[in-house]
Short mmCIF file of N, CA and C in Angstrom, two decimals:
data_model
loop_
_atom_site.label_atom_id
_atom_site.label_comp_id
_atom_site.label_asym_id
_atom_site.label_seq_id
_atom_site.Cartn_x
_atom_site.Cartn_y
_atom_site.Cartn_z
N MET I 267 25.77 178.29 53.50
CA MET I 267 24.61 178.88 52.86
C MET I 267 25.02 180.25 52.32
N ARG I 268 24.56 180.56 51.13
CA ARG I 268 24.84 181.86 50.53
C ARG I 268 23.53 182.59 50.29
N MET I 269 23.61 183.90 50.38
CA MET I 269 22.42 184.71 50.16
C MET I 269 22.76 185.78 49.13
N THR I 270 21.82 186.10 48.29
CA THR I 270 22.02 187.11 47.25
C THR I 270 20.89 188.12 47.30
N LEU I 271 21.25 189.39 47.24
CA LEU I 271 20.26 190.45 47.10
C LEU I 271 20.09 190.68 45.60
N MET I 272 18.95 190.29 45.06
CA MET I 272 18.72 190.45 43.62
C MET I 272 18.32 191.88 43.30
N TRP I 273 17.34 192.41 44.01
CA TRP I 273 16.89 193.77 43.83
C TRP I 273 16.02 194.15 45.01
N SER I 274 15.63 195.39 45.07
CA SER I 274 14.74 195.85 46.13
C SER I 274 13.53 196.52 45.48
N VAL I 275 12.45 196.59 46.23
CA VAL I 275 11.23 197.23 45.74
C VAL I 275 10.87 198.33 46.74
N ASN I 276 10.79 199.57 46.26
CA ASN I 276 10.53 200.72 47.12
C ASN I 276 9.62 201.70 46.42
N ASP I 277 9.00 202.59 47.21
CA ASP I 277 8.41 203.77 46.60
C ASP I 277 9.54 204.80 46.53
N LEU I 278 9.31 205.93 45.89
CA LEU I 278 10.39 206.87 45.62
C LEU I 278 11.03 207.45 46.89
N PRO I 279 10.27 207.90 47.90
CA PRO I 279 10.94 208.40 49.12
C PRO I 279 11.79 207.32 49.81
N ALA I 280 11.29 206.09 49.87
CA ALA I 280 12.06 205.01 50.49
C ALA I 280 13.32 204.72 49.68
N TYR I 281 13.21 204.83 48.37
CA TYR I 281 14.38 204.65 47.50
C TYR I 281 15.46 205.64 47.90
N GLY I 282 15.05 206.90 48.10
CA GLY I 282 16.02 207.92 48.49
C GLY I 282 16.64 207.64 49.84
N MET I 283 15.83 207.22 50.81
CA MET I 283 16.35 206.94 52.15
C MET I 283 17.25 205.71 52.14
N THR I 284 16.88 204.70 51.38
CA THR I 284 17.62 203.44 51.39
C THR I 284 18.93 203.52 50.61
N PHE I 285 18.90 204.16 49.46
CA PHE I 285 20.05 204.10 48.57
C PHE I 285 20.87 205.38 48.51
N GLY I 286 20.41 206.45 49.15
CA GLY I 286 21.27 207.60 49.31
C GLY I 286 21.15 208.70 48.27
N TRP I 287 20.29 208.57 47.27
CA TRP I 287 20.07 209.67 46.31
C TRP I 287 18.85 210.42 46.79
N SER I 288 19.02 211.67 47.19
CA SER I 288 17.91 212.45 47.69
C SER I 288 16.89 212.66 46.57
N THR I 289 15.64 212.27 46.81
CA THR I 289 14.61 212.35 45.78
C THR I 289 13.80 213.63 45.88
N ALA I 290 14.34 214.63 46.56
CA ALA I 290 13.66 215.92 46.68
C ALA I 290 14.39 216.95 45.83
N GLY I 291 13.66 217.94 45.36
CA GLY I 291 14.26 219.05 44.65
C GLY I 291 14.45 218.81 43.17
N ILE I 292 15.21 219.70 42.55
CA ILE I 292 15.36 219.69 41.10
C ILE I 292 16.16 218.47 40.61
N LEU I 293 17.01 217.92 41.47
CA LEU I 293 17.77 216.72 41.11
C LEU I 293 17.11 215.47 41.67
N GLY I 294 15.82 215.53 41.93
CA GLY I 294 15.12 214.46 42.61
C GLY I 294 14.81 213.23 41.78
N ARG I 295 15.11 213.25 40.51
CA ARG I 295 14.82 212.07 39.67
C ARG I 295 16.09 211.23 39.55
N PRO I 296 16.15 210.09 40.23
CA PRO I 296 17.39 209.31 40.25
C PRO I 296 17.82 208.79 38.89
N ILE I 297 16.91 208.57 37.97
CA ILE I 297 17.28 208.08 36.65
C ILE I 297 17.99 209.18 35.86
N CYS I 298 17.55 210.43 36.04
CA CYS I 298 18.13 211.54 35.28
C CYS I 298 19.49 211.96 35.82
N MET I 299 19.74 211.67 37.10
CA MET I 299 20.97 212.06 37.79
C MET I 299 21.20 213.56 37.62
N ASP I 300 22.30 213.96 36.96
CA ASP I 300 22.63 215.37 36.86
C ASP I 300 22.14 216.01 35.57
N ASP I 301 21.35 215.31 34.78
CA ASP I 301 20.82 215.85 33.53
C ASP I 301 19.55 216.64 33.84
N ILE I 302 19.71 217.91 34.14
CA ILE I 302 18.59 218.73 34.59
C ILE I 302 17.86 219.31 33.38
N ARG I 303 16.58 218.95 33.26
CA ARG I 303 15.74 219.51 32.19
C ARG I 303 14.47 220.06 32.80
N ALA I 304 14.51 220.44 34.02
CA ALA I 304 13.32 220.95 34.70
C ALA I 304 13.63 222.33 35.25
N LEU I 305 12.58 223.06 35.54
CA LEU I 305 12.76 224.33 36.22
C LEU I 305 11.96 224.27 37.51
N SER I 306 12.36 225.07 38.46
CA SER I 306 11.74 225.00 39.77
C SER I 306 10.60 226.00 39.87
N ALA I 307 9.46 225.56 40.40
CA ALA I 307 8.34 226.45 40.63
C ALA I 307 8.67 227.30 41.85
N ALA I 308 8.61 228.60 41.71
CA ALA I 308 9.10 229.51 42.74
C ALA I 308 8.41 229.35 44.08
N ARG I 309 7.11 229.21 44.09
CA ARG I 309 6.38 229.20 45.35
C ARG I 309 6.20 227.81 45.94
N ASN I 310 6.16 226.79 45.11
CA ASN I 310 5.93 225.43 45.60
C ASN I 310 7.21 224.65 45.79
N LYS I 311 8.33 225.17 45.33
CA LYS I 311 9.63 224.52 45.46
C LYS I 311 9.64 223.12 44.85
N LYS I 312 8.89 222.93 43.79
CA LYS I 312 8.82 221.64 43.11
C LYS I 312 9.49 221.76 41.75
N ALA I 313 10.01 220.66 41.27
CA ALA I 313 10.57 220.65 39.92
C ALA I 313 9.43 220.46 38.93
N PHE I 314 9.52 221.16 37.81
CA PHE I 314 8.45 221.14 36.83
C PHE I 314 9.06 221.08 35.44
N THR I 315 8.66 220.13 34.64
CA THR I 315 9.13 220.02 33.27
C THR I 315 8.11 220.69 32.37
N LYS I 316 8.52 221.79 31.75
CA LYS I 316 7.58 222.61 30.98
C LYS I 316 7.22 221.96 29.65
N ASN I 317 8.20 221.43 28.94
CA ASN I 317 7.93 220.87 27.62
C ASN I 317 8.52 219.47 27.56
N ARG I 318 7.67 218.47 27.42
CA ARG I 318 8.12 217.09 27.43
C ARG I 318 8.34 216.53 26.03
N ARG I 319 8.01 217.26 25.01
CA ARG I 319 8.13 216.74 23.65
C ARG I 319 9.57 216.79 23.16
N ASN I 320 9.87 215.91 22.23
CA ASN I 320 11.16 215.90 21.54
C ASN I 320 12.35 215.73 22.47
N LYS I 321 12.19 214.95 23.53
CA LYS I 321 13.31 214.71 24.43
C LYS I 321 13.86 213.32 24.18
N VAL I 322 15.15 213.23 24.25
CA VAL I 322 15.82 211.95 24.08
C VAL I 322 15.80 211.23 25.43
N ALA I 323 15.61 209.93 25.40
CA ALA I 323 15.59 209.15 26.64
C ALA I 323 16.95 209.23 27.32
N HIS I 324 16.93 209.21 28.64
CA HIS I 324 18.17 209.26 29.41
C HIS I 324 18.92 207.94 29.27
N LEU I 325 20.23 208.04 29.17
CA LEU I 325 21.05 206.84 29.11
C LEU I 325 21.09 206.22 30.50
N ARG I 326 20.90 204.93 30.58
CA ARG I 326 20.94 204.24 31.87
C ARG I 326 22.40 204.08 32.28
N LEU I 327 22.71 204.49 33.50
CA LEU I 327 24.07 204.33 34.01
C LEU I 327 24.31 202.86 34.34
N THR I 328 25.53 202.43 34.13
CA THR I 328 25.88 201.06 34.50
C THR I 328 26.12 201.01 36.00
N GLY I 329 26.17 199.81 36.54
CA GLY I 329 26.46 199.65 37.96
C GLY I 329 27.82 200.21 38.33
N ASP I 330 28.82 200.02 37.45
CA ASP I 330 30.15 200.55 37.71
C ASP I 330 30.15 202.07 37.75
N GLN I 331 29.38 202.71 36.86
CA GLN I 331 29.31 204.17 36.88
C GLN I 331 28.69 204.67 38.18
N ILE I 332 27.65 203.99 38.65
CA ILE I 332 27.02 204.39 39.91
C ILE I 332 27.99 204.21 41.07
N LEU I 333 28.71 203.08 41.10
CA LEU I 333 29.68 202.85 42.17
C LEU I 333 30.78 203.90 42.15
N ASN I 334 31.19 204.37 40.97
CA ASN I 334 32.18 205.45 40.89
C ASN I 334 31.65 206.74 41.49
N TRP I 335 30.35 207.01 41.30
CA TRP I 335 29.74 208.21 41.87
C TRP I 335 29.84 208.20 43.40
N VAL I 336 29.57 207.03 44.00
CA VAL I 336 29.47 206.97 45.47
C VAL I 336 30.75 206.51 46.14
N ALA I 337 31.82 206.31 45.40
CA ALA I 337 33.05 205.75 45.95
C ALA I 337 33.60 206.57 47.12
N ASN I 338 33.52 207.89 47.06
CA ASN I 338 34.13 208.73 48.10
C ASN I 338 33.12 209.32 49.07
N ILE I 339 31.93 208.75 49.10
CA ILE I 339 30.89 209.26 50.00
C ILE I 339 30.86 208.40 51.25
N SER I 340 30.54 209.03 52.39
CA SER I 340 30.49 208.30 53.66
C SER I 340 29.46 207.19 53.61
N PRO I 341 29.78 206.04 54.24
CA PRO I 341 28.79 204.96 54.31
C PRO I 341 27.57 205.39 55.13
N ALA I 342 26.46 204.70 54.91
CA ALA I 342 25.20 205.05 55.57
C ALA I 342 25.28 204.91 57.08
N VAL I 343 26.14 204.03 57.59
CA VAL I 343 26.21 203.82 59.04
C VAL I 343 26.99 204.92 59.74
N GLU I 344 27.77 205.69 59.00
CA GLU I 344 28.53 206.80 59.57
C GLU I 344 27.81 208.11 59.29
N MET I 345 27.91 209.04 60.22
CA MET I 345 27.34 210.36 60.01
C MET I 345 28.30 211.12 59.09
N PRO I 346 27.85 211.57 57.92
CA PRO I 346 28.77 212.26 57.02
C PRO I 346 29.23 213.59 57.61
N LEU I 347 30.53 213.83 57.51
CA LEU I 347 31.09 215.08 58.00
C LEU I 347 30.80 216.22 57.04
N TYR I 348 30.62 215.88 55.79
CA TYR I 348 30.36 216.89 54.76
C TYR I 348 29.58 216.24 53.64
N LEU I 349 28.89 217.06 52.88
CA LEU I 349 28.21 216.56 51.69
C LEU I 349 29.21 216.55 50.54
N PRO I 350 29.06 215.65 49.60
CA PRO I 350 30.03 215.54 48.51
C PRO I 350 30.11 216.81 47.67
N ASP I 351 31.25 216.98 46.99
CA ASP I 351 31.42 218.12 46.08
C ASP I 351 30.33 218.08 45.02
N GLY I 352 29.75 219.22 44.74
CA GLY I 352 28.72 219.32 43.72
C GLY I 352 27.33 218.97 44.21
N TYR I 353 27.18 218.67 45.52
CA TYR I 353 25.85 218.28 46.03
C TYR I 353 24.86 219.41 45.77
N GLY I 354 23.71 219.06 45.21
CA GLY I 354 22.65 220.02 44.94
C GLY I 354 22.75 220.70 43.60
N SER I 355 23.94 220.67 42.97
CA SER I 355 24.06 221.28 41.65
C SER I 355 24.20 220.21 40.56
N ASN I 356 24.98 219.17 40.80
CA ASN I 356 25.06 218.09 39.82
C ASN I 356 25.06 216.71 40.46
N CYS I 357 24.82 216.66 41.76
CA CYS I 357 24.85 215.39 42.48
C CYS I 357 23.90 215.46 43.66
N ASN I 358 23.15 214.40 43.90
CA ASN I 358 22.24 214.36 45.05
C ASN I 358 22.54 213.18 45.97
N TRP I 359 23.72 212.58 45.84
CA TRP I 359 24.08 211.48 46.73
C TRP I 359 24.30 212.04 48.13
N THR I 360 23.68 211.42 49.13
CA THR I 360 23.85 211.85 50.51
C THR I 360 24.64 210.85 51.33
N LYS I 361 24.68 209.60 50.88
CA LYS I 361 25.40 208.55 51.62
C LYS I 361 25.68 207.39 50.67
N LYS I 362 26.61 206.54 51.09
CA LYS I 362 26.87 205.32 50.33
C LYS I 362 26.10 204.21 51.02
N SER I 363 25.16 203.65 50.33
CA SER I 363 24.29 202.62 50.89
C SER I 363 25.04 201.31 51.09
N SER I 364 24.69 200.60 52.14
CA SER I 364 25.28 199.27 52.34
C SER I 364 24.81 198.30 51.26
N PHE I 365 23.73 198.65 50.56
CA PHE I 365 23.25 197.82 49.46
C PHE I 365 24.18 197.89 48.24
N SER I 366 25.11 198.84 48.23
CA SER I 366 26.04 198.92 47.10
C SER I 366 27.31 198.12 47.36
N ASP I 367 27.40 197.43 48.51
CA ASP I 367 28.60 196.65 48.85
C ASP I 367 28.75 195.33 48.09
N PRO I 368 27.69 194.56 47.84
CA PRO I 368 27.90 193.27 47.17
C PRO I 368 28.62 193.44 45.83
N PRO I 369 29.65 192.64 45.58
CA PRO I 369 30.45 192.82 44.36
C PRO I 369 29.67 192.56 43.07
N TYR I 370 28.64 191.76 43.13
CA TYR I 370 27.87 191.42 41.93
C TYR I 370 26.84 192.49 41.58
N LEU I 371 26.58 193.44 42.48
CA LEU I 371 25.50 194.40 42.28
C LEU I 371 25.70 195.23 41.01
N SER I 372 26.94 195.58 40.72
CA SER I 372 27.19 196.42 39.54
C SER I 372 26.88 195.71 38.24
N THR I 373 26.77 194.38 38.25
CA THR I 373 26.49 193.65 37.02
C THR I 373 25.01 193.36 36.81
N LEU I 374 24.18 193.63 37.81
CA LEU I 374 22.75 193.38 37.66
C LEU I 374 22.13 194.42 36.73
N LEU I 375 21.25 193.98 35.86
CA LEU I 375 20.56 194.89 34.95
C LEU I 375 19.53 195.72 35.71
N ILE I 376 18.77 195.08 36.59
CA ILE I 376 17.78 195.79 37.41
C ILE I 376 18.25 195.70 38.86
N ARG I 377 18.55 196.84 39.46
CA ARG I 377 19.01 196.85 40.84
C ARG I 377 17.92 197.29 41.80
N TYR I 378 17.19 198.31 41.42
CA TYR I 378 16.20 198.89 42.31
C TYR I 378 14.89 199.03 41.55
N ASN I 379 13.81 198.63 42.16
CA ASN I 379 12.49 198.72 41.54
C ASN I 379 11.63 199.68 42.34
N LEU I 380 10.73 200.34 41.66
CA LEU I 380 9.78 201.22 42.35
C LEU I 380 8.48 200.48 42.56
N ASP I 381 7.87 200.69 43.69
CA ASP I 381 6.62 200.03 44.06
C ASP I 381 5.48 200.70 43.30
N VAL I 382 5.08 200.10 42.20
CA VAL I 382 4.08 200.70 41.32
C VAL I 382 2.73 200.84 42.02
N MET I 383 2.34 199.86 42.81
CA MET I 383 1.04 199.94 43.50
C MET I 383 1.00 201.12 44.46
N HIS I 384 2.08 201.36 45.19
CA HIS I 384 2.13 202.49 46.11
C HIS I 384 2.08 203.81 45.33
N ILE I 385 2.83 203.87 44.25
CA ILE I 385 2.86 205.08 43.43
C ILE I 385 1.49 205.31 42.79
N GLU I 386 0.86 204.23 42.29
CA GLU I 386 -0.49 204.37 41.70
C GLU I 386 -1.47 204.91 42.73
N LYS I 387 -1.40 204.42 43.96
CA LYS I 387 -2.31 204.89 45.00
C LYS I 387 -2.09 206.38 45.26
N ASN I 388 -0.84 206.81 45.34
CA ASN I 388 -0.56 208.23 45.56
C ASN I 388 -1.08 209.08 44.41
N ILE I 389 -0.89 208.62 43.18
CA ILE I 389 -1.38 209.37 42.02
C ILE I 389 -2.90 209.42 42.03
N PHE I 390 -3.55 208.27 42.31
CA PHE I 390 -5.01 208.26 42.38
C PHE I 390 -5.50 209.23 43.45
N ASP I 391 -4.90 209.18 44.64
CA ASP I 391 -5.32 210.08 45.73
C ASP I 391 -5.21 211.54 45.31
N ASN I 392 -4.09 211.90 44.67
CA ASN I 392 -3.90 213.28 44.25
C ASN I 392 -4.92 213.70 43.20
N ILE I 393 -5.14 212.86 42.19
CA ILE I 393 -6.11 213.20 41.15
C ILE I 393 -7.52 213.27 41.72
N PHE I 394 -7.89 212.30 42.55
CA PHE I 394 -9.22 212.28 43.16
C PHE I 394 -9.44 213.53 44.01
N ASN I 395 -8.45 213.91 44.83
CA ASN I 395 -8.58 215.09 45.68
C ASN I 395 -8.70 216.37 44.87
N ILE I 396 -8.01 216.44 43.74
CA ILE I 396 -8.11 217.63 42.89
C ILE I 396 -9.48 217.68 42.21
N ILE I 397 -9.91 216.57 41.63
CA ILE I 397 -11.20 216.54 40.92
C ILE I 397 -12.36 216.80 41.87
N MET I 398 -12.30 216.20 43.06
CA MET I 398 -13.37 216.39 44.05
C MET I 398 -13.21 217.71 44.81
N ASP I 399 -12.13 218.43 44.56
CA ASP I 399 -11.86 219.74 45.17
C ASP I 399 -11.85 219.65 46.70
N ILE I 400 -11.09 218.70 47.22
CA ILE I 400 -10.93 218.53 48.67
C ILE I 400 -9.76 219.42 49.09
N LYS I 401 -10.08 220.58 49.63
CA LYS I 401 -9.09 221.65 49.85
C LYS I 401 -7.88 221.21 50.68
N GLU I 402 -8.12 220.49 51.79
CA GLU I 402 -7.01 220.16 52.68
C GLU I 402 -6.12 219.03 52.15
N ASN I 403 -6.55 218.34 51.10
CA ASN I 403 -5.76 217.22 50.58
C ASN I 403 -5.27 217.43 49.16
N THR I 404 -5.37 218.61 48.62
CA THR I 404 -4.95 218.84 47.25
C THR I 404 -3.72 219.73 47.19
N LYS I 405 -2.96 219.57 46.14
CA LYS I 405 -1.80 220.44 45.92
C LYS I 405 -2.16 221.59 44.98
N ASP I 406 -3.43 221.64 44.60
CA ASP I 406 -3.94 222.71 43.75
C ASP I 406 -4.32 223.87 44.66
N ASN I 407 -3.34 224.75 44.94
CA ASN I 407 -3.56 225.81 45.91
C ASN I 407 -3.17 227.17 45.32
N ILE I 408 -3.23 228.19 46.15
CA ILE I 408 -2.96 229.56 45.67
C ILE I 408 -1.53 229.70 45.16
N ASN I 409 -0.57 229.10 45.85
CA ASN I 409 0.81 229.17 45.38
C ASN I 409 0.98 228.49 44.02
N ALA I 410 0.26 227.40 43.79
CA ALA I 410 0.32 226.73 42.49
C ALA I 410 -0.24 227.64 41.40
N CYS I 411 -1.32 228.37 41.71
CA CYS I 411 -1.89 229.31 40.73
C CYS I 411 -0.90 230.43 40.41
N ARG I 412 -0.20 230.90 41.42
CA ARG I 412 0.80 231.96 41.19
C ARG I 412 1.95 231.45 40.33
N ASP I 413 2.35 230.21 40.56
CA ASP I 413 3.41 229.61 39.74
C ASP I 413 2.95 229.43 38.30
N LEU I 414 1.68 229.09 38.10
CA LEU I 414 1.15 228.91 36.74
C LEU I 414 1.31 230.17 35.91
N LYS I 415 1.13 231.31 36.54
CA LYS I 415 1.25 232.58 35.82
C LYS I 415 2.67 232.75 35.27
N ILE I 416 3.65 232.28 36.02
CA ILE I 416 5.04 232.40 35.60
C ILE I 416 5.42 231.33 34.58
N ILE I 417 4.98 230.10 34.82
CA ILE I 417 5.45 228.95 34.04
C ILE I 417 4.63 228.68 32.79
N CYS I 418 3.31 228.73 32.91
CA CYS I 418 2.43 228.30 31.82
C CYS I 418 1.57 229.44 31.29
N ASN I 419 0.91 229.17 30.19
CA ASN I 419 -0.01 230.13 29.62
C ASN I 419 -1.43 229.58 29.80
N HIS I 420 -1.92 229.58 31.04
CA HIS I 420 -3.28 229.13 31.36
C HIS I 420 -4.00 230.28 32.06
N CYS I 421 -4.45 231.25 31.29
CA CYS I 421 -5.08 232.44 31.86
C CYS I 421 -6.28 232.10 32.72
N GLU I 422 -7.02 231.05 32.34
CA GLU I 422 -8.24 230.70 33.08
C GLU I 422 -7.95 230.21 34.49
N LEU I 423 -6.71 229.82 34.78
CA LEU I 423 -6.37 229.32 36.11
C LEU I 423 -5.59 230.33 36.95
N GLU I 424 -5.30 231.49 36.38
CA GLU I 424 -4.56 232.50 37.13
C GLU I 424 -5.46 233.19 38.14
N LEU I 425 -4.86 233.71 39.20
CA LEU I 425 -5.61 234.41 40.23
C LEU I 425 -6.10 235.76 39.71
N ASP I 426 -7.28 236.15 40.14
CA ASP I 426 -7.83 237.46 39.81
C ASP I 426 -7.15 238.48 40.72
N GLU I 427 -6.55 239.52 40.13
CA GLU I 427 -5.82 240.50 40.94
C GLU I 427 -6.72 241.27 41.89
N ARG I 428 -8.03 241.34 41.57
CA ARG I 428 -8.96 242.03 42.47
C ARG I 428 -9.27 241.19 43.70
N ARG I 429 -9.19 239.86 43.55
CA ARG I 429 -9.44 238.93 44.67
C ARG I 429 -8.29 237.92 44.72
N PRO I 430 -7.10 238.34 45.18
CA PRO I 430 -5.90 237.50 45.07
C PRO I 430 -5.92 236.23 45.93
N ASN I 431 -6.78 236.16 46.92
CA ASN I 431 -6.81 234.97 47.78
C ASN I 431 -7.93 234.01 47.44
N VAL I 432 -8.60 234.24 46.32
CA VAL I 432 -9.69 233.36 45.89
C VAL I 432 -9.25 232.66 44.60
N MET I 433 -9.24 231.34 44.66
CA MET I 433 -8.83 230.58 43.47
C MET I 433 -9.99 230.43 42.50
N PRO I 434 -9.72 230.56 41.21
CA PRO I 434 -10.78 230.31 40.23
C PRO I 434 -11.10 228.82 40.20
N LYS I 435 -12.35 228.51 39.92
CA LYS I 435 -12.75 227.10 39.83
C LYS I 435 -12.21 226.54 38.52
N ALA I 436 -11.44 225.49 38.63
CA ALA I 436 -10.85 224.86 37.44
C ALA I 436 -11.90 224.02 36.72
N VAL I 437 -11.75 223.90 35.41
CA VAL I 437 -12.73 223.15 34.62
C VAL I 437 -12.71 221.66 34.95
N TYR I 438 -11.62 221.18 35.52
CA TYR I 438 -11.52 219.76 35.82
C TYR I 438 -12.03 219.39 37.22
N THR I 439 -12.49 220.36 38.01
CA THR I 439 -13.08 220.03 39.31
C THR I 439 -14.58 219.85 39.14
N LEU I 440 -15.15 218.96 39.93
CA LEU I 440 -16.57 218.65 39.82
C LEU I 440 -17.41 219.61 40.65
N GLY I 441 -18.62 219.87 40.16
CA GLY I 441 -19.59 220.66 40.91
C GLY I 441 -20.28 219.79 41.96
N LYS I 442 -21.16 220.40 42.76
CA LYS I 442 -21.82 219.70 43.86
C LYS I 442 -22.65 218.51 43.36
N GLU I 443 -23.42 218.70 42.31
CA GLU I 443 -24.26 217.61 41.78
C GLU I 443 -23.41 216.49 41.19
N GLN I 444 -22.34 216.85 40.50
CA GLN I 444 -21.45 215.85 39.92
C GLN I 444 -20.77 215.01 41.01
N LYS I 445 -20.39 215.65 42.11
CA LYS I 445 -19.78 214.93 43.23
C LYS I 445 -20.76 213.93 43.82
N LYS I 446 -22.03 214.34 43.94
CA LYS I 446 -23.05 213.43 44.48
C LYS I 446 -23.20 212.21 43.59
N ARG I 447 -23.19 212.41 42.26
CA ARG I 447 -23.33 211.28 41.34
C ARG I 447 -22.14 210.32 41.43
N VAL I 448 -20.95 210.86 41.62
CA VAL I 448 -19.76 210.02 41.75
C VAL I 448 -19.86 209.15 43.01
N CYS I 449 -20.37 209.73 44.08
CA CYS I 449 -20.43 209.03 45.37
C CYS I 449 -21.61 208.07 45.49
N GLU I 450 -22.56 208.12 44.57
CA GLU I 450 -23.72 207.22 44.66
C GLU I 450 -23.36 205.80 44.32
#
């Protein structure tokens, strides 16, 4: 009997844990690899793409190119003694996944899939929490407002210097009556 791994389906954090490309930080987009076109928000430590217009699509790496990247990295079953050269600046590989062992894997057009339903749920939760202004579940916080002042030109969302710990109400958050209507 023979068995073949055709592809896997993961959400982004599981993709990072399973296949060894850390999905956190400025190099957190596995498709982009070392092509950095983002800047880091100082207070939130998140990658942020300021201008998305007029960008050329990233070239998809072949399976052989990916295997060359991970050739000298410790396998996932071993504790790595060191991180690879260039880690964090042009490479985010943390381990060589056992999923990269099958010889046919480099020839597959689709190797890894992202779980769209899981990602959709996370996006819905984030948007819903922001619109409904649920303080403990939103990423729209004081540090985000401080980063906006540096990154974007949205004066209406910047903190008032006279009251630095009070966030201005964003136009996209609902008022009390609007929230009641949504919940009815």
